[in-house]
Coordinates of C-alpha atoms in Angstrom, one line a residue:
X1 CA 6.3 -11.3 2.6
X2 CA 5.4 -15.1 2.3
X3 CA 2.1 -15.9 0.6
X4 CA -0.1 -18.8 1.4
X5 CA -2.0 -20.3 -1.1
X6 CA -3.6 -23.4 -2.4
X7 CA -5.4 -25.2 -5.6
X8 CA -8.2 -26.5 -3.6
X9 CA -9.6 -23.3 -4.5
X10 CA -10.2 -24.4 -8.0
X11 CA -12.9 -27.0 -6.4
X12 CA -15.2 -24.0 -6.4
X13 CA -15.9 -23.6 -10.0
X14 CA -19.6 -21.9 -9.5
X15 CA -21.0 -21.7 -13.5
X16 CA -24.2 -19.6 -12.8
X17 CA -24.7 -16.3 -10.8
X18 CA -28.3 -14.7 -10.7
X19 CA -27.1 -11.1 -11.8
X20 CA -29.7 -8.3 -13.5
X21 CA -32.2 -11.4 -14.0
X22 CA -30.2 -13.4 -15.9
X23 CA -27.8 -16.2 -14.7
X24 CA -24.6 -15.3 -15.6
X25 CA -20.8 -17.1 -15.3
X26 CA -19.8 -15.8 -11.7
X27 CA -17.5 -12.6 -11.5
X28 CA -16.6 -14.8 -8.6
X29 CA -14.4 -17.0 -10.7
X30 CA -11.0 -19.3 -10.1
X31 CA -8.8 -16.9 -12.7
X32 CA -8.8 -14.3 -10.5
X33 CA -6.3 -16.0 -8.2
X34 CA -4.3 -17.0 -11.7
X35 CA -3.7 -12.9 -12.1
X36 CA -2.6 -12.5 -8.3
X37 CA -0.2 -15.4 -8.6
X38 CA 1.1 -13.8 -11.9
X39 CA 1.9 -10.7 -10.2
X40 CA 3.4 -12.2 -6.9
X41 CA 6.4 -13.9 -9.2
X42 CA 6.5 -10.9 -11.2
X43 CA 7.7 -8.5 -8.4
X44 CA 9.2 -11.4 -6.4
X45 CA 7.4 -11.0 -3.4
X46 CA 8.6 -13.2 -1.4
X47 CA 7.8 -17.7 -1.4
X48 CA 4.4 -19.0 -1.6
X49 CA 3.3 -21.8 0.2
X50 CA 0.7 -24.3 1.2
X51 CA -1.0 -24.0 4.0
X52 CA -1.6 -26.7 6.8
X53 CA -5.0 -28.3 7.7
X54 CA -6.4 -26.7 11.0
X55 CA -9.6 -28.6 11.0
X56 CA -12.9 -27.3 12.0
X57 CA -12.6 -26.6 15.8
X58 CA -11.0 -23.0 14.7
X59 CA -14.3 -22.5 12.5
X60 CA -16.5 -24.3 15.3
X61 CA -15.3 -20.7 17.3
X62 CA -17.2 -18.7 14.4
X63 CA -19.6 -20.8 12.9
X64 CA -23.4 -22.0 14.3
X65 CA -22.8 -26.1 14.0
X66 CA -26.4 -26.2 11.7
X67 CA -24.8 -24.0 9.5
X68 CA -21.1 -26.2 9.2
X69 CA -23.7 -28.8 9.0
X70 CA -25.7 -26.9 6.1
X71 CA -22.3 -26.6 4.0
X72 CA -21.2 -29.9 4.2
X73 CA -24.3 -31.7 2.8
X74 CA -26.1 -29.0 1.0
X75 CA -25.2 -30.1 -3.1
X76 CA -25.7 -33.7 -2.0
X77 CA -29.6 -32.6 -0.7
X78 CA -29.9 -30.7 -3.3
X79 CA -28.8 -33.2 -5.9
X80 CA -31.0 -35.9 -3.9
X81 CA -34.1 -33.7 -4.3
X82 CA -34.1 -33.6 -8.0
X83 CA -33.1 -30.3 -9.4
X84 CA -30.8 -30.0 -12.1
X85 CA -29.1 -26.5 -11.3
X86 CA -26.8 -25.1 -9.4
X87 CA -28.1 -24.5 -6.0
X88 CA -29.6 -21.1 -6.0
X89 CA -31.9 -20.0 -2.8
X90 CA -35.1 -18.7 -3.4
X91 CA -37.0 -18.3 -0.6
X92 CA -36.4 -16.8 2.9
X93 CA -37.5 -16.3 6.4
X94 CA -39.0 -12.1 5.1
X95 CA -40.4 -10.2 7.7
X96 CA -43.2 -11.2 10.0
X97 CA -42.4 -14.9 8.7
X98 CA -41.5 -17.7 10.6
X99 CA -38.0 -18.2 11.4
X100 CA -37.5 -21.8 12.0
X101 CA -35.2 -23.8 9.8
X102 CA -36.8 -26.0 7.6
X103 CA -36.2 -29.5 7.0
X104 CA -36.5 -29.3 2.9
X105 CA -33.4 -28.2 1.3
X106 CA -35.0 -25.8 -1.0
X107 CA -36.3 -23.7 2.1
X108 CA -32.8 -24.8 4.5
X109 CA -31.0 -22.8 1.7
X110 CA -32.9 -19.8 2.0
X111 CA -32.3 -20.0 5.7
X112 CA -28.8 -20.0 4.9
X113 CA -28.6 -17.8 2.7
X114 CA -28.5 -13.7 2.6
X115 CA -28.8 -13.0 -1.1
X116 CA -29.3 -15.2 -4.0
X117 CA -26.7 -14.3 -6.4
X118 CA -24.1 -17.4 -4.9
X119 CA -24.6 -20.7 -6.3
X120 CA -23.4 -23.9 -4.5
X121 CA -22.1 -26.6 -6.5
X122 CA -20.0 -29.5 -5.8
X123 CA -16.5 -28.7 -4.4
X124 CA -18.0 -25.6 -3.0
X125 CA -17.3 -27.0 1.2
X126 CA -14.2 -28.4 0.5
X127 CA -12.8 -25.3 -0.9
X128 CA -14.1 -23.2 1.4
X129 CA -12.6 -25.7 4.3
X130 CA -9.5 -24.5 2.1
X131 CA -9.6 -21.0 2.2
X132 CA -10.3 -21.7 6.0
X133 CA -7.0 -23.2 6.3
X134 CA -5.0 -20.6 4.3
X135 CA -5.9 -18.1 6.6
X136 CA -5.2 -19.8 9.8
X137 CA -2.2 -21.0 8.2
X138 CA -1.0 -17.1 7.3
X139 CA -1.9 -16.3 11.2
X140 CA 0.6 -18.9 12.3
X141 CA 3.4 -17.4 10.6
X142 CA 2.5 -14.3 12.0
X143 CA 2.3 -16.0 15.6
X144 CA 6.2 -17.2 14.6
X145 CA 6.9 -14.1 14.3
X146 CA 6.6 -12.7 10.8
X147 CA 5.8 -8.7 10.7
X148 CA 3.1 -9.8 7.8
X149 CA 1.9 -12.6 5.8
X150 CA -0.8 -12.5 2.8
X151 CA -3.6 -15.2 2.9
X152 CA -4.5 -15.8 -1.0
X153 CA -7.9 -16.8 0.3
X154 CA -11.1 -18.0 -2.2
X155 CA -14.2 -18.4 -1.6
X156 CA -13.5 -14.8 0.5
X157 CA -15.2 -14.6 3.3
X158 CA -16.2 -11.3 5.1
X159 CA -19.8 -11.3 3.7
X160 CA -20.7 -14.7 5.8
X161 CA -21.9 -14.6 8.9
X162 CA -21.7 -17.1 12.0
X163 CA -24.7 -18.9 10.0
X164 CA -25.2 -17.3 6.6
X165 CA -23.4 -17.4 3.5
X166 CA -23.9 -14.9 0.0
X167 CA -21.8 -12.1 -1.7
X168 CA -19.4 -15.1 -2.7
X169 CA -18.4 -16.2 0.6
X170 CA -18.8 -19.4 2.7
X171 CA -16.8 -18.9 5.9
X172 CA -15.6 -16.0 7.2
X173 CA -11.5 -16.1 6.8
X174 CA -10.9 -12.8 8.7
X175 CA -13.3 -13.3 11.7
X176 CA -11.8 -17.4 11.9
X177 CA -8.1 -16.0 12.1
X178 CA -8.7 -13.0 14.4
X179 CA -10.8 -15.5 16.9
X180 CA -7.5 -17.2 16.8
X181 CA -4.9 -14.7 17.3
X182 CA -7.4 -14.2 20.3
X183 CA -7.5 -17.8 21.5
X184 CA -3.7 -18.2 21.0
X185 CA -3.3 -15.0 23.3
X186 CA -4.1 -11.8 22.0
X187 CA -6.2 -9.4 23.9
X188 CA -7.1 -7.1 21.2
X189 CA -7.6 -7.7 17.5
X190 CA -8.2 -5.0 15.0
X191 CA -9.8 -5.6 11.3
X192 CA -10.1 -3.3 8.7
X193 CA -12.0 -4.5 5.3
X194 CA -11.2 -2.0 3.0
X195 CA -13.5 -4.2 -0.1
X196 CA -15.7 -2.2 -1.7
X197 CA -18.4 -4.0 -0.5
X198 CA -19.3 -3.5 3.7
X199 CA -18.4 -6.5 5.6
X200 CA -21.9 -7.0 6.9
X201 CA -20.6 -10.9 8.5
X202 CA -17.4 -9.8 10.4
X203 CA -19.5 -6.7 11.5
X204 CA -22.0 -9.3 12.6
X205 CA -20.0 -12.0 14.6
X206 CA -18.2 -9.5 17.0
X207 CA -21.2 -6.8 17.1
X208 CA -21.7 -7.4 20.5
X209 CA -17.8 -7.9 21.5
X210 CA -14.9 -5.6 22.7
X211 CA -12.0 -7.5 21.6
X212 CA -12.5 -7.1 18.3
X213 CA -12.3 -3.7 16.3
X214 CA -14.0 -3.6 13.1
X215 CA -13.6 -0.8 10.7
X216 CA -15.1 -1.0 7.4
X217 CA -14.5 1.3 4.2
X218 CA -17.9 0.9 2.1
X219 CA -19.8 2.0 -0.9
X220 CA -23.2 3.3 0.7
X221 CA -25.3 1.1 1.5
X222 CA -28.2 3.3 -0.5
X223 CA -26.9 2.1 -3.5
X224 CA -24.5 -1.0 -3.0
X225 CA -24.8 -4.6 -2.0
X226 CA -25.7 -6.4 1.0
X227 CA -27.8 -3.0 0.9
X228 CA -29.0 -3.8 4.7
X229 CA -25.7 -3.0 6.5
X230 CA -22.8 -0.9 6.9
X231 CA -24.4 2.7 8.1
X232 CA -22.2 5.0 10.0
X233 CA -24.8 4.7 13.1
X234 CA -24.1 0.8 13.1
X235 CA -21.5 1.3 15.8
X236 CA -22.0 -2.1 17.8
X237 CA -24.0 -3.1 20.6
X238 CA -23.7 -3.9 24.6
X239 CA -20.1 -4.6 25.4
X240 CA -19.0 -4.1 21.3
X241 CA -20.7 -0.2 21.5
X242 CA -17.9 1.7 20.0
X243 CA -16.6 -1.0 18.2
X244 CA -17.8 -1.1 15.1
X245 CA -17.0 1.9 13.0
X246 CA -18.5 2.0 9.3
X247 CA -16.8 4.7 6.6
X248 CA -19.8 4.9 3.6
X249 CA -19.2 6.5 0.8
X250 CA -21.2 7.4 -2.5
X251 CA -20.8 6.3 -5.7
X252 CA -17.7 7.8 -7.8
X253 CA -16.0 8.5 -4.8
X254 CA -12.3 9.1 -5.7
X255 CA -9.0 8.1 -3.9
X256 CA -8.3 11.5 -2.2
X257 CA -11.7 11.1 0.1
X258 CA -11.4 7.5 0.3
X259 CA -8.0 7.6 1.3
X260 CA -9.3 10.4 4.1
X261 CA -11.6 7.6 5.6
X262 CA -8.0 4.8 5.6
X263 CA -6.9 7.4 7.8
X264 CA -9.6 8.3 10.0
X265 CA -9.5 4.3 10.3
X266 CA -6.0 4.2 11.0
X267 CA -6.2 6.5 14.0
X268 CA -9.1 4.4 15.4
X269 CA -6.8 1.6 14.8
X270 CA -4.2 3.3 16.9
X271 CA -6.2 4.7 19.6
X272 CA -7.2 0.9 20.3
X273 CA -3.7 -0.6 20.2
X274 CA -4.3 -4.1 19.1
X275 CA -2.2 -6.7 19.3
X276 CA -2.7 -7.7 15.8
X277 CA -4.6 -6.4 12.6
X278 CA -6.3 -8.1 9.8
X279 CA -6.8 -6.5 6.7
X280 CA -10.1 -7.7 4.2
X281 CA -8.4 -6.8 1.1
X282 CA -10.7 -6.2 -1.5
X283 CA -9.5 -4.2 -4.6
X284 CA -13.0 -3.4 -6.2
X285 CA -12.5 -0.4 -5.4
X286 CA -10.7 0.0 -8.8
X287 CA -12.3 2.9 -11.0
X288 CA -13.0 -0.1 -13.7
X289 CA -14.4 -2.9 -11.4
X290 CA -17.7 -4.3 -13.4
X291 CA -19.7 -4.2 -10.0
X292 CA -18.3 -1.3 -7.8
X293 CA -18.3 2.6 -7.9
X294 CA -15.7 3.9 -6.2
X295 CA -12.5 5.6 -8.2
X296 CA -9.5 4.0 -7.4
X297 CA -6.3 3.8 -9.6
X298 CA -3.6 1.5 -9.7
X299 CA -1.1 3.8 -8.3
X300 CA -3.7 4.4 -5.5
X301 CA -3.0 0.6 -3.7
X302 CA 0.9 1.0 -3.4
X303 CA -0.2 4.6 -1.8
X304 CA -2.4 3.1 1.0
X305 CA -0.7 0.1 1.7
X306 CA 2.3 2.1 3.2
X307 CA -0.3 4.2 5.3
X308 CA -1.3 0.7 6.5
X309 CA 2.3 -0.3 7.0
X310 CA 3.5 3.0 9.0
X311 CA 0.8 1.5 11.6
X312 CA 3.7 -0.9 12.6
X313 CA 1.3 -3.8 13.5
X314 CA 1.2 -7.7 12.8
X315 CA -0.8 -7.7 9.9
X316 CA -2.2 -10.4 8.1
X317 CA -3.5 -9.7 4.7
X318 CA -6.8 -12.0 4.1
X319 CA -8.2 -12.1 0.0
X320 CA -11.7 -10.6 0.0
X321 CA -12.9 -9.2 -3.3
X322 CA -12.2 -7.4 -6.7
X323 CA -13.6 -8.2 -10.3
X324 CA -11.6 -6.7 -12.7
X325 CA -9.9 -9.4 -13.6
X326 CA -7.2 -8.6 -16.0
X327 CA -6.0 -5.9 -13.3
X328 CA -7.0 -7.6 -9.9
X329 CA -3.0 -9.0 -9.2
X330 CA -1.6 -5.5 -9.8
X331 CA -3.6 -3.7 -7.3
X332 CA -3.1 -6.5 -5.1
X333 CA 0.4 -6.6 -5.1
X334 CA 0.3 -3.1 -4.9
X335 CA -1.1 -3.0 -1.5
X336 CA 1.3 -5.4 -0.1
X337 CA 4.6 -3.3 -1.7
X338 CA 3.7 -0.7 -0.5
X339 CA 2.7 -2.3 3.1
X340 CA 6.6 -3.3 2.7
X341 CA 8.0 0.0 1.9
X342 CA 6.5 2.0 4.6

């Protein structure tokens, strides 16, 4: 399986996250994609590569133009205005408030912004313009023909929406390659996040759209971040109804009922036929990730990436999450053998 991957990542080098009310170095950091590289040569995956610059007409199809707009010159405003941090929302358009975007950056960020735990700093647009790439770059190989392909994405993506970033992520990777296996002539696109996390931004840009089937395999939202999405009655809206199928699940939840919601997924997933699928791979779903609950073992990832390979789709593999840091290449090379061997 080729890999695509590139350095630019390392522009986004974030040093504060707002985390238990104190600012903390990110878990959200540029080693995590050292461990994953580690791994790949390890098991001799297969060649990694660079990927090729798409430009932002494929992230125009996703993203509002304020919001491209927002990216691109929010740690210059911020600069410009005088504070000495990181950028770091802190206010927001709450309920009952107004919700027109304001012209001062310390209030445009909150706009933005759906939680306040992701910094911006400088390198923070180009990198994400990177990760953009990497993924569209991974769906072209599939489009030439290539059963699978792993995007090494960072910044991740699945927790923006068309005009909100927060949970790490900056543009949405999995939503930008799926709108272009649609534009390049697919008539059905299946994603399944299987982060720990629910993909409250990829839920969000096809809600309301049939061509897209988004499955998501969650810790509750009760009791885990973005907290305000991902119930199992979120099931989409107008021509998406249907379309959106959430899997919550409580904390300590082991592999044995998780693995009963992969394949509850994977029969949607066949029941819909899609021409392609797109798989949000988090791995905090490991039993020692520092901000997750659910049970997982390394053993566990080789196990359900063959039930995901025995769906005999085009499958691109897109980087989402997993904070364990030390262990975070394993389980994601574990998922992709075992994608190979089914």
């Amino acid at each position: 399986m080729k890999t695509i991957y590139t350095d630019d990542h390392k522009l986004r080098d974030a040093k504060t996250e707002l985390y238990g009310g104190t600012l903390v170095p990110p878990f959200e950091c540029p080693e995590r994609m050292d461990f994953v590289l580690e791994r790949l040569a390890a098991v001799k995956l297969g060649p990694v590569e660079a990927p090729t610059r798409h430009g932002l007409d494929p992230v125009r199809r996703i993203h509002d133009a304020d919001y491209l707009d927002f990216l691109a010159t929010c740690w210059e405003e911020w600069q410009a205005a005088g504070f000495e941090g990181e950028a770091i929302a802190a206010n927001w358009p709450a309920r009952r408030m107004t919700g027109r975007r304001p012209r001062h950056i310390d209030g445009k960020i909150g706009y933005h912004s759906l939680a306040s735990e992701t910094a911006i700093s400088g390198g923070t647009w180009e990198a994400a313009q990177a990760s953009a790439d990497v993924a569209l770059t991974a769906r072209a190989v599939i489009a030439g023909g290539e059963r699978a392909a792993f995007a090494l994405c960072r910044p991740p993506g699945h927790h923006a929406t068309g005009d909100m970033f927060g949970g790490y992520c900056f543009l949405n990777n999995a939503a930008i390659a799926a709108q272009a296996f649609l534009d390049d002539g697919a008539s059905r696109v299946a994603i399944l996040d299987v982060d720990f996390h629910h993909g409250n931004g990829t839920q969000d840009i096809f809600y309301d759209r049939g061509d897209v089937l988004f499955l998501s395999l969650h810790g509750q939202p009760e009791d885990a971040f973005p907290y305000f999405s991902g119930y199992a009655d979120e099931t989409g809206a107008g021509a998406g109804e249907g379309f959106t199928v959430n899997y919550p699940m409580p904390e300590g939840t082991p592999f044995e009922r998780w693995s009963e919601a992969l394949d509850a997924a994977c029969g949607r997933i066949e029941d819909y036929g899609p021409d392609a699928l797109i798989i949000s791979l988090g791995v905090d779903t490991f039993e020692e990730d520092p901000i997750s609950f659910f049970k997982l073992k390394s053993d566990d990832y080789r196990r359900y990436g063959t039930r995901i390979g025995a769906l005999g789709l085009p499958t691109l593999f897109a980087m989402e999450g997993g904070y364990a840091v030390a262990q975070v290449g394993v389980n994601t090379v574990n998922v992709l053998e075992g994608f190979e061997d089914a």
